[in-house]
Coordinates of C-alpha atoms in Angstrom, one line a residue:
M17 CA -35.5 -27.7 69.7
R18 CA -32.0 -28.1 68.4
A19 CA -29.3 -25.4 68.0
I20 CA -25.8 -25.4 66.5
L21 CA -23.3 -23.1 68.1
S22 CA -20.0 -22.3 66.3
V23 CA -18.5 -18.9 67.2
F24 CA -15.0 -17.3 67.0
D25 CA -16.1 -14.4 69.2
K26 CA -17.0 -16.1 72.4
T27 CA -18.5 -13.0 74.0
G28 CA -21.6 -14.0 76.0
I29 CA -21.8 -17.5 74.5
I30 CA -21.5 -19.3 77.9
E31 CA -24.5 -17.5 79.4
F32 CA -26.4 -17.8 76.1
A33 CA -25.8 -21.6 76.0
K34 CA -26.8 -22.0 79.6
D35 CA -30.1 -20.2 78.9
L36 CA -30.7 -22.4 75.9
T37 CA -30.0 -25.5 77.9
A38 CA -32.4 -24.3 80.6
L39 CA -35.1 -24.0 78.0
G40 CA -34.5 -27.5 76.9
V41 CA -32.6 -26.8 73.7
E42 CA -30.2 -29.5 72.5
I43 CA -26.8 -28.0 71.6
I44 CA -24.5 -29.1 68.8
S45 CA -21.0 -27.6 68.6
S46 CA -17.5 -28.0 67.3
G47 CA -13.9 -26.9 67.8
G48 CA -13.1 -24.2 70.3
T49 CA -16.8 -23.5 71.0
Y50 CA -17.4 -27.1 72.0
T51 CA -14.4 -27.2 74.3
L52 CA -15.4 -24.0 76.0
L53 CA -18.9 -25.2 76.6
K54 CA -17.7 -28.5 78.1
E55 CA -15.2 -26.7 80.3
N56 CA -18.1 -24.7 81.7
G57 CA -20.3 -27.8 82.4
I58 CA -22.7 -27.2 79.5
G59 CA -23.9 -30.3 77.7
A60 CA -23.3 -30.3 74.0
K61 CA -22.8 -32.8 71.2
Q62 CA -19.9 -32.6 68.8
V63 CA -20.7 -32.0 65.2
Q64 CA -18.9 -35.3 64.3
E65 CA -21.4 -37.2 66.6
I66 CA -24.2 -35.9 64.3
T67 CA -22.3 -36.4 60.9
G68 CA -20.4 -39.5 61.7
F69 CA -17.4 -37.9 60.1
A70 CA -14.5 -36.4 62.0
E71 CA -13.4 -32.9 61.2
C72 CA -10.4 -32.8 58.9
L73 CA -7.9 -30.7 56.9
D74 CA -6.9 -28.8 60.0
G75 CA -10.5 -27.9 60.8
R76 CA -11.3 -26.6 57.3
V77 CA -14.0 -29.2 57.0
K78 CA -16.3 -29.6 60.1
T79 CA -19.9 -28.6 59.3
L80 CA -20.0 -29.1 55.5
H81 CA -22.1 -32.2 55.6
P82 CA -25.7 -33.1 54.5
K83 CA -26.7 -34.1 58.1
I84 CA -25.9 -30.5 59.1
H85 CA -27.2 -28.6 56.1
G86 CA -30.1 -30.9 55.5
G87 CA -31.3 -30.2 59.0
I88 CA -30.9 -26.5 58.5
L89 CA -32.4 -26.2 54.9
A90 CA -35.3 -28.5 55.1
N91 CA -38.6 -26.7 54.6
R92 CA -40.9 -28.0 57.3
N93 CA -44.0 -27.2 55.2
V94 CA -42.8 -29.5 52.3
E95 CA -43.8 -33.1 52.9
A96 CA -41.1 -34.4 50.6
H97 CA -38.4 -32.5 52.5
M98 CA -39.5 -34.1 55.8
Q99 CA -39.7 -37.5 54.2
T100 CA -36.1 -37.1 53.0
L101 CA -34.9 -36.2 56.5
Q102 CA -36.6 -39.3 57.9
E103 CA -35.1 -41.5 55.2
Q104 CA -31.6 -40.1 55.7
A105 CA -31.8 -40.1 59.5
I106 CA -31.4 -36.3 59.5
T107 CA -32.7 -34.3 62.5
E108 CA -33.9 -30.7 62.0
I109 CA -31.7 -27.9 63.3
D110 CA -33.9 -25.0 64.5
M111 CA -31.2 -22.4 65.4
V112 CA -27.9 -21.5 64.0
V113 CA -25.6 -19.3 66.1
V114 CA -22.4 -18.4 64.2
N115 CA -19.9 -15.6 63.9
L116 CA -16.9 -15.7 61.6
Y117 CA -13.1 -15.9 61.6
P118 CA -11.6 -12.4 62.3
F119 CA -10.4 -11.8 58.7
K120 CA -10.4 -8.0 59.2
N121 CA -8.5 -8.1 62.5
V122 CA -5.8 -10.4 61.0
T123 CA -5.3 -8.4 57.8
S124 CA -5.2 -5.1 59.7
K125 CA -2.2 -6.2 61.7
E126 CA 1.3 -5.1 60.6
G127 CA 3.4 -8.0 59.5
H128 CA 0.6 -10.4 58.7
T129 CA 1.3 -12.8 55.9
F130 CA -0.9 -13.6 52.9
E131 CA -1.1 -17.2 54.3
D132 CA -2.5 -15.7 57.5
A133 CA -5.2 -14.0 55.5
I134 CA -6.1 -17.1 53.5
E135 CA -6.4 -19.2 56.6
N136 CA -8.8 -16.7 58.1
I137 CA -11.3 -16.9 55.3
D138 CA -14.2 -18.7 56.9
I139 CA -16.1 -21.2 54.7
G140 CA -18.3 -23.4 56.9
G141 CA -19.5 -20.4 58.9
P142 CA -20.9 -18.3 56.0
T143 CA -22.4 -21.5 54.5
M144 CA -24.4 -22.2 57.7
I145 CA -25.4 -18.6 58.1
R146 CA -26.7 -18.4 54.5
S147 CA -28.5 -21.7 54.8
A148 CA -30.3 -20.7 58.0
A149 CA -31.1 -17.2 56.7
K150 CA -32.6 -18.7 53.5
N151 CA -34.8 -21.0 55.7
H152 CA -35.5 -18.3 58.3
E153 CA -39.2 -19.1 58.5
H154 CA -38.1 -22.3 60.3
V155 CA -34.6 -21.6 61.5
I156 CA -33.5 -18.8 63.9
V157 CA -30.2 -17.4 62.7
V158 CA -28.0 -15.4 65.1
T159 CA -24.9 -13.7 64.0
D160 CA -24.6 -10.8 66.4
T161 CA -23.8 -11.3 70.1
A162 CA -26.1 -8.3 70.9
D163 CA -29.1 -10.4 69.8
Y164 CA -28.5 -13.2 72.4
K165 CA -30.7 -11.6 75.1
K166 CA -33.5 -10.8 72.6
V167 CA -33.5 -14.4 71.4
I168 CA -33.7 -15.9 74.9
E169 CA -36.5 -13.4 75.8
G170 CA -38.4 -14.4 72.7
L171 CA -38.1 -18.1 73.4
K172 CA -39.2 -17.6 77.0
T173 CA -42.3 -15.6 76.0
D174 CA -42.9 -17.4 72.7
T175 CA -42.7 -14.1 70.8
I176 CA -40.2 -15.0 68.1
D177 CA -42.5 -14.1 65.2
K178 CA -42.0 -13.9 61.4
E179 CA -40.9 -10.2 61.6
F180 CA -38.2 -11.0 64.1
R181 CA -36.9 -14.0 62.1
L182 CA -36.8 -11.8 59.0
K183 CA -34.7 -9.1 60.8
L184 CA -32.3 -11.7 62.0
A185 CA -32.1 -13.1 58.4
Q186 CA -31.4 -9.7 57.0
K187 CA -28.6 -9.1 59.5
A188 CA -27.2 -12.6 58.6
F189 CA -27.0 -11.9 54.9
S190 CA -25.6 -8.5 55.6
T191 CA -22.9 -10.2 57.7
T192 CA -21.8 -12.6 55.0
A193 CA -22.1 -9.9 52.3
Q194 CA -19.7 -7.6 54.2
Y195 CA -17.4 -10.5 54.9
D196 CA -17.1 -11.4 51.2
I197 CA -16.6 -7.7 50.2
M198 CA -13.8 -7.4 52.8
I199 CA -12.1 -10.5 51.4
A200 CA -12.6 -9.5 47.7
N201 CA -11.2 -6.0 48.4
Y202 CA -8.2 -7.4 50.3
L203 CA -7.4 -9.8 47.4
E204 CA -7.8 -6.9 44.9
K205 CA -5.4 -4.8 46.9
V206 CA -2.7 -7.4 47.1
S207 CA -3.1 -8.5 43.5
G208 CA -3.1 -4.9 42.2
R209 CA -6.1 -2.6 41.9
E210 CA -7.3 -1.3 38.5
D211 CA -7.8 2.4 38.3
Q212 CA -11.4 2.0 37.2
P213 CA -12.6 -1.6 37.8
E214 CA -15.8 -2.9 36.2
T215 CA -17.2 -3.6 39.7
V216 CA -16.5 -1.6 42.9
L217 CA -17.5 -3.4 46.1
M218 CA -18.2 -1.2 49.1
S219 CA -19.4 -2.0 52.6
L220 CA -20.2 1.0 54.7
Q221 CA -20.0 0.8 58.5
K222 CA -21.8 3.3 60.7
K223 CA -19.3 5.3 62.7
Q224 CA -21.6 7.8 64.3
G225 CA -25.2 8.8 64.3
M226 CA -25.9 12.5 64.2
R227 CA -28.5 14.9 65.5
Y228 CA -29.1 16.2 62.0
G229 CA -27.4 16.8 58.7
E230 CA -26.5 20.1 57.0
N231 CA -29.8 21.5 58.4
P232 CA -31.9 20.4 61.4
H233 CA -34.7 18.9 59.2
Q234 CA -32.2 16.5 57.5
A235 CA -31.4 13.1 59.1
A236 CA -27.7 12.1 58.9
A237 CA -25.1 9.6 60.0
Y238 CA -21.3 9.1 59.3
Y239 CA -20.2 5.9 57.6
T240 CA -16.7 4.6 56.9
C241 CA -15.7 2.2 54.2
D242 CA -13.0 -0.5 54.4
R243 CA -12.2 -0.1 50.7
I244 CA -11.2 3.5 51.1
E245 CA -7.8 3.8 52.8
A246 CA -7.9 5.6 56.1
K247 CA -6.4 9.0 55.4
G248 CA -8.6 11.6 56.9
V249 CA -10.9 12.7 59.7
E250 CA -12.2 9.2 60.3
S251 CA -8.7 8.3 61.7
A252 CA -8.7 11.1 64.2
E253 CA -8.9 10.6 67.9
I254 CA -11.4 12.9 69.6
L255 CA -9.7 14.2 72.7
H256 CA -12.4 16.6 73.9
G257 CA -15.7 18.2 73.2
K258 CA -19.1 17.1 72.0
E259 CA -19.8 14.9 69.0
L260 CA -18.9 16.2 65.6
S261 CA -21.8 17.2 63.4
Y262 CA -22.3 16.5 59.6
N263 CA -20.9 20.0 58.7
N264 CA -18.0 19.6 61.2
Y265 CA -16.9 16.4 59.5
N266 CA -17.1 17.9 56.1
D267 CA -15.2 21.0 57.0
A268 CA -12.6 19.1 59.1
Q269 CA -11.7 17.0 56.1
G270 CA -11.3 20.1 54.0
A271 CA -8.9 21.6 56.5
I272 CA -7.0 18.3 56.8
D273 CA -6.6 18.0 53.0
L274 CA -5.4 21.6 52.7
C275 CA -2.9 21.4 55.6
M276 CA -1.4 18.3 54.1
E277 CA -0.3 20.2 51.0
F278 CA 2.6 21.8 53.0
D279 CA 5.9 20.6 54.3
Q280 CA 6.4 23.8 56.3
P281 CA 4.5 24.5 59.5
A282 CA 1.0 25.4 58.2
C283 CA -2.4 26.4 59.5
A284 CA -5.7 26.1 57.5
A285 CA -9.0 27.6 58.6
V286 CA -12.1 26.4 56.9
K287 CA -15.7 27.7 57.1
H288 CA -18.6 26.2 55.2
A289 CA -16.3 23.9 53.3
T290 CA -14.3 26.8 52.0
P291 CA -10.8 28.0 53.1
C292 CA -11.0 31.4 54.8
G293 CA -7.4 31.7 56.0
V294 CA -4.3 29.7 55.2
A295 CA -0.6 30.4 56.1
I296 CA 2.8 28.8 56.4
A297 CA 5.5 30.1 58.7
G298 CA 8.6 29.1 60.7
N299 CA 6.4 27.9 63.6
I300 CA 2.8 27.0 64.2
C301 CA 1.9 30.0 66.3
D302 CA 3.0 32.4 63.4
A303 CA 1.2 30.2 60.9
Y304 CA -2.0 30.4 63.0
W305 CA -1.7 34.2 63.2
G306 CA -1.2 34.3 59.5
A307 CA -4.4 32.3 58.9
Y308 CA -6.3 34.3 61.4
E309 CA -5.3 37.6 59.8
G310 CA -6.3 36.2 56.4
D311 CA -10.0 36.7 57.5
P312 CA -10.5 37.4 61.2
V313 CA -14.2 37.6 60.7
A314 CA -14.8 34.4 58.8
I315 CA -12.6 32.3 61.1
F316 CA -15.1 32.9 63.9
G317 CA -16.9 29.6 64.4
G318 CA -14.6 27.9 61.9
I319 CA -12.5 24.8 61.9
V320 CA -8.7 25.0 62.2
A321 CA -6.1 22.4 61.3
V322 CA -2.3 22.6 61.9
N323 CA 0.4 20.2 60.8
R324 CA 2.7 20.4 63.8
K325 CA 2.2 19.6 67.5
L326 CA 0.1 22.3 69.1
D327 CA 1.9 24.3 71.8
A328 CA 0.6 26.3 74.7
K329 CA 1.4 29.6 73.1
T330 CA -0.7 28.8 70.1
A331 CA -3.4 27.3 72.2
E332 CA -3.7 30.6 74.2
E333 CA -4.3 32.5 70.9
M334 CA -6.8 30.0 69.7
H335 CA -8.6 30.2 73.0
K336 CA -9.4 33.9 72.5
I337 CA -11.9 33.2 69.7
F338 CA -14.8 30.8 69.1
L339 CA -13.7 27.8 67.1
E340 CA -15.8 24.7 66.4
V341 CA -12.9 22.2 65.9
I342 CA -9.1 22.1 66.2
I343 CA -7.2 19.3 64.5
A344 CA -3.5 18.7 65.2
P345 CA -1.1 15.8 65.0
D346 CA -0.5 16.1 68.7
Y347 CA -0.9 18.6 71.7
D348 CA 1.2 19.7 74.6
E349 CA -0.3 18.9 77.9
E350 CA -0.5 22.6 78.7
A351 CA -2.2 23.3 75.4
L352 CA -4.8 20.7 76.1
T353 CA -5.4 22.2 79.6
I354 CA -6.0 25.6 78.0
L355 CA -8.3 24.4 75.2
K356 CA -10.3 22.1 77.4
Q357 CA -11.6 25.1 79.3
K358 CA -14.1 25.4 76.5
Q359 CA -16.5 22.5 77.1
N360 CA -17.9 22.2 73.5
L361 CA -14.7 22.8 71.6
R362 CA -13.8 19.6 69.7
L363 CA -10.1 18.7 69.8
L364 CA -9.0 16.1 67.3
K365 CA -5.6 14.3 67.3
L366 CA -4.5 13.1 63.8
P367 CA -0.8 12.1 63.7
M368 CA -0.7 11.7 59.9
L369 CA -1.1 15.5 59.7
E370 CA 2.5 16.1 60.5
N371 CA 4.4 16.4 57.2
G372 CA 1.6 14.2 55.8
K373 CA 1.2 13.8 52.0
R374 CA -1.8 12.2 50.5
G375 CA -1.0 9.6 48.0
K376 CA -3.1 8.7 44.9
S377 CA -6.5 7.3 45.8
V378 CA -10.0 7.3 44.5
E379 CA -12.7 9.8 45.6
Y380 CA -16.4 9.0 45.4
K381 CA -19.3 11.4 45.2
T382 CA -22.9 10.5 45.2
I383 CA -25.0 11.7 42.2
G384 CA -28.6 10.6 42.4
G385 CA -28.6 6.9 42.8
G386 CA -25.0 6.5 41.6
F387 CA -21.4 7.4 42.3
L388 CA -18.9 9.5 40.5
A389 CA -15.4 8.2 41.0
Q390 CA -12.1 10.0 40.2
E391 CA -8.5 10.0 41.2
N392 CA -7.8 12.5 43.9
N393 CA -6.0 15.7 43.0
T394 CA -2.5 15.4 44.3
D395 CA -0.6 17.2 41.5
L396 CA 0.1 20.9 41.2
F397 CA 1.8 21.9 37.9
A398 CA 2.2 20.2 34.6
E399 CA 4.8 22.9 33.7
E400 CA 6.0 26.2 35.0
R401 CA 6.2 28.5 32.0
L402 CA 6.8 32.3 32.2
V403 CA 4.8 34.0 29.5
T404 CA 5.4 37.7 30.3
E405 CA 8.3 40.2 30.1
A406 CA 8.3 40.7 33.8
R407 CA 9.8 37.9 35.9
P408 CA 8.6 37.0 39.5
S409 CA 11.1 37.5 42.3
E410 CA 12.2 34.5 44.3
A411 CA 9.8 35.5 47.1
E412 CA 6.9 35.9 44.6
K413 CA 7.7 32.4 43.1
K414 CA 7.2 30.9 46.6
D415 CA 4.0 32.8 47.1
L416 CA 2.7 31.8 43.7
E417 CA 3.3 28.1 44.6
F418 CA 1.7 28.7 48.0
A419 CA -1.4 30.4 46.5
M420 CA -1.8 27.6 43.9
K421 CA -1.8 25.0 46.6
V422 CA -4.6 26.9 48.4
V423 CA -6.6 27.5 45.2
K424 CA -6.8 23.8 44.6
H425 CA -9.1 23.5 47.7
V426 CA -11.4 26.5 46.9
K427 CA -14.7 25.9 45.1
S428 CA -14.6 26.9 41.5
N429 CA -14.4 29.5 40.1
A430 CA -11.6 30.2 42.5
I431 CA -9.1 33.0 43.0
V432 CA -6.6 33.4 45.9
V433 CA -4.6 36.5 46.7
A434 CA -1.5 35.8 48.9
K435 CA 1.7 37.4 50.1
D436 CA 4.5 36.2 52.5
G437 CA 3.1 32.7 52.8
K438 CA -0.4 33.7 53.8
T439 CA -3.7 34.3 52.2
L440 CA -5.0 37.8 52.0
G441 CA -8.2 37.2 50.1
I442 CA -10.1 34.2 48.8
G443 CA -12.9 34.2 46.3
G444 CA -14.6 31.0 45.3
G445 CA -17.8 29.3 44.3
Q446 CA -18.7 32.0 41.7
V447 CA -20.2 31.4 38.3
S448 CA -17.9 34.1 36.8
R449 CA -14.1 34.3 37.2
I450 CA -14.2 38.1 37.5
W451 CA -16.7 37.8 40.4
A452 CA -14.3 35.5 42.2
A453 CA -11.4 37.9 41.6
E454 CA -13.5 40.8 42.8
A455 CA -14.4 38.9 46.0
A456 CA -10.7 37.9 46.7
L457 CA -9.3 41.4 46.0
D458 CA -12.0 43.1 48.0
R459 CA -11.2 41.0 51.0
A460 CA -7.5 41.6 50.5
G461 CA -8.0 45.4 50.4
E462 CA -4.9 47.5 50.5
S463 CA -2.9 44.4 51.3
A464 CA -3.2 43.3 47.7
K465 CA -0.5 45.8 46.7
G466 CA 2.6 43.8 45.9
A467 CA 0.8 40.5 46.4
V468 CA 0.3 37.5 44.0
M469 CA -2.8 36.0 42.6
A470 CA -3.6 32.3 41.7
S471 CA -6.5 31.1 39.6
D472 CA -7.8 27.5 39.4
A473 CA -8.5 27.8 35.6
F474 CA -7.6 30.0 32.7
F475 CA -8.7 33.6 32.1
P476 CA -11.2 33.8 29.2
F477 CA -10.9 37.6 29.1
P478 CA -8.2 40.1 30.2
D479 CA -10.7 41.6 32.8
V480 CA -9.2 39.7 35.7
V481 CA -5.7 41.0 34.9
Q482 CA -7.0 44.6 34.5
L483 CA -8.6 44.4 38.0
A484 CA -5.5 42.8 39.4
A485 CA -3.4 45.7 38.0
E486 CA -5.7 48.3 39.6
K487 CA -5.3 46.6 43.0
G488 CA -1.5 46.4 42.7
I489 CA -1.0 42.6 42.1
K490 CA 2.6 41.9 41.0
A491 CA 2.5 38.3 39.9
I492 CA -0.2 35.9 38.6
I493 CA -0.3 32.1 38.2
Q494 CA -2.9 30.3 36.2
P495 CA -3.2 27.2 34.0
G496 CA -3.4 29.0 30.7
G497 CA -5.1 27.3 27.7
S498 CA -7.7 29.9 26.7
L499 CA -8.1 31.0 23.1
K500 CA -7.5 34.5 24.4
D501 CA -4.4 33.9 26.6
K502 CA -2.6 36.4 24.5
D503 CA -5.0 39.2 25.6
S504 CA -4.2 38.5 29.3
V505 CA -0.5 38.2 28.7
E506 CA -0.5 41.6 26.9
E507 CA -2.4 43.2 29.7
C508 CA 0.2 41.8 32.2
N509 CA 3.0 43.3 30.0
K510 CA 1.3 46.7 30.0
N511 CA 1.2 46.7 33.8
N512 CA 4.6 45.1 34.6
I513 CA 2.9 42.0 36.1
S514 CA 4.6 38.6 35.7
M515 CA 2.5 35.7 34.7
V516 CA 3.2 32.0 35.0
F517 CA 1.3 29.2 33.2
T518 CA 1.1 25.8 34.9
G519 CA -0.7 23.8 32.2
M520 CA -2.9 22.2 34.9
R521 CA -6.5 23.1 35.8
H522 CA -7.8 22.7 39.4
F523 CA -11.6 22.8 39.2
R524 CA -13.3 21.8 42.5
H525 CA -17.0 21.3 42.6

């Protein structure tokens, strides 16, 4: 039996080569792998001894030769193939052990050059892998160091069957496919990405298996994608607590996105993918209290994100109730000591949260067997146009902007009632705008008097304004654009309510 070993990641290769030698396998190698084997007393032939051609072009050409690929690709069941090998003095290669240049590691480093990236595009490695995988019925292809022990055990017990060979081949083609996608996406990034390219290449890597999905009867896992720039929960460091669940991840990202809307110290509480309390303040403790008071019932069992370092005072307040997850850019040592008293509470550290702003990127959503892709929603207003006789005060203007930032993150139809930089009532996910308004105003209760209201889309009827007037709302912000805008404006004028049009809808589904 003959094996070719050519690996960049040398993990376990010495032990594996020793085991192969003990089983009588002849080893061919090149470059750094050959040097390492020889230094450890392992007999191996250099590739150039087989090919009769020295490696050249700074190592770019080593294994790209008929005496290598002929030995890998020959179908042992085809007489003409075997005759050709004999005529060309080519010996079969029965095992290919290859892993690739670290393109991802190199291009992930700050300060790397384009030339660094190009030189770390492996050519010979993927070619050997694909050759061996194509001919897997006769050639064992090993691309994962985790498979070394399985291969040795299979050789010792003569149990390397067709099924095992097929699994190794599948892993091999997956390896080269991911590698090519990584390179293609890097080159697309440096050459300029189109907003909606004809082809989108994605390679998903499993980050975490999960006990279950949204419900216990649904299997689930969390995957990340190199194409999508790290800007969310996948970048967080888990400091404490049990593994995050499917719903935790989903809600945590919602809280992160909402918190990153604000420059001021902010706190966002999310429950079932919906904001339940949001506030800004002069410090994080006051912001947390504002979010808590926005809905002290719904926040129980929720997820909370803050955009400043979490201090002990705030931690003490958070410790008083049951929370699933807390996300902060950093934590005081004392704050960590307090919060870690709860064994299952997940504590996530995400530095980008502090004064973070999400740039333009593409969002993907699965629909059946396909994906919807859209630019993420980073804008707020197209215009600010006062359409009523009454004018909002400076404080109300600030609250209107605050409420609109929150309403962007509420499921449509969405209404947010706010005052003094905190939400008083949130209504979302309704099929009727008036129902969303009723839910938000009911939650706000008496606090709605003198507050402001934001809507993610226009009012088709004046009923929302009428209800807002009954509850004491003083200012409303909405996109406008309805054929019946005039009716809502007139209703505002009747009740001395100011109304601002933004010209920008914020549906969220």
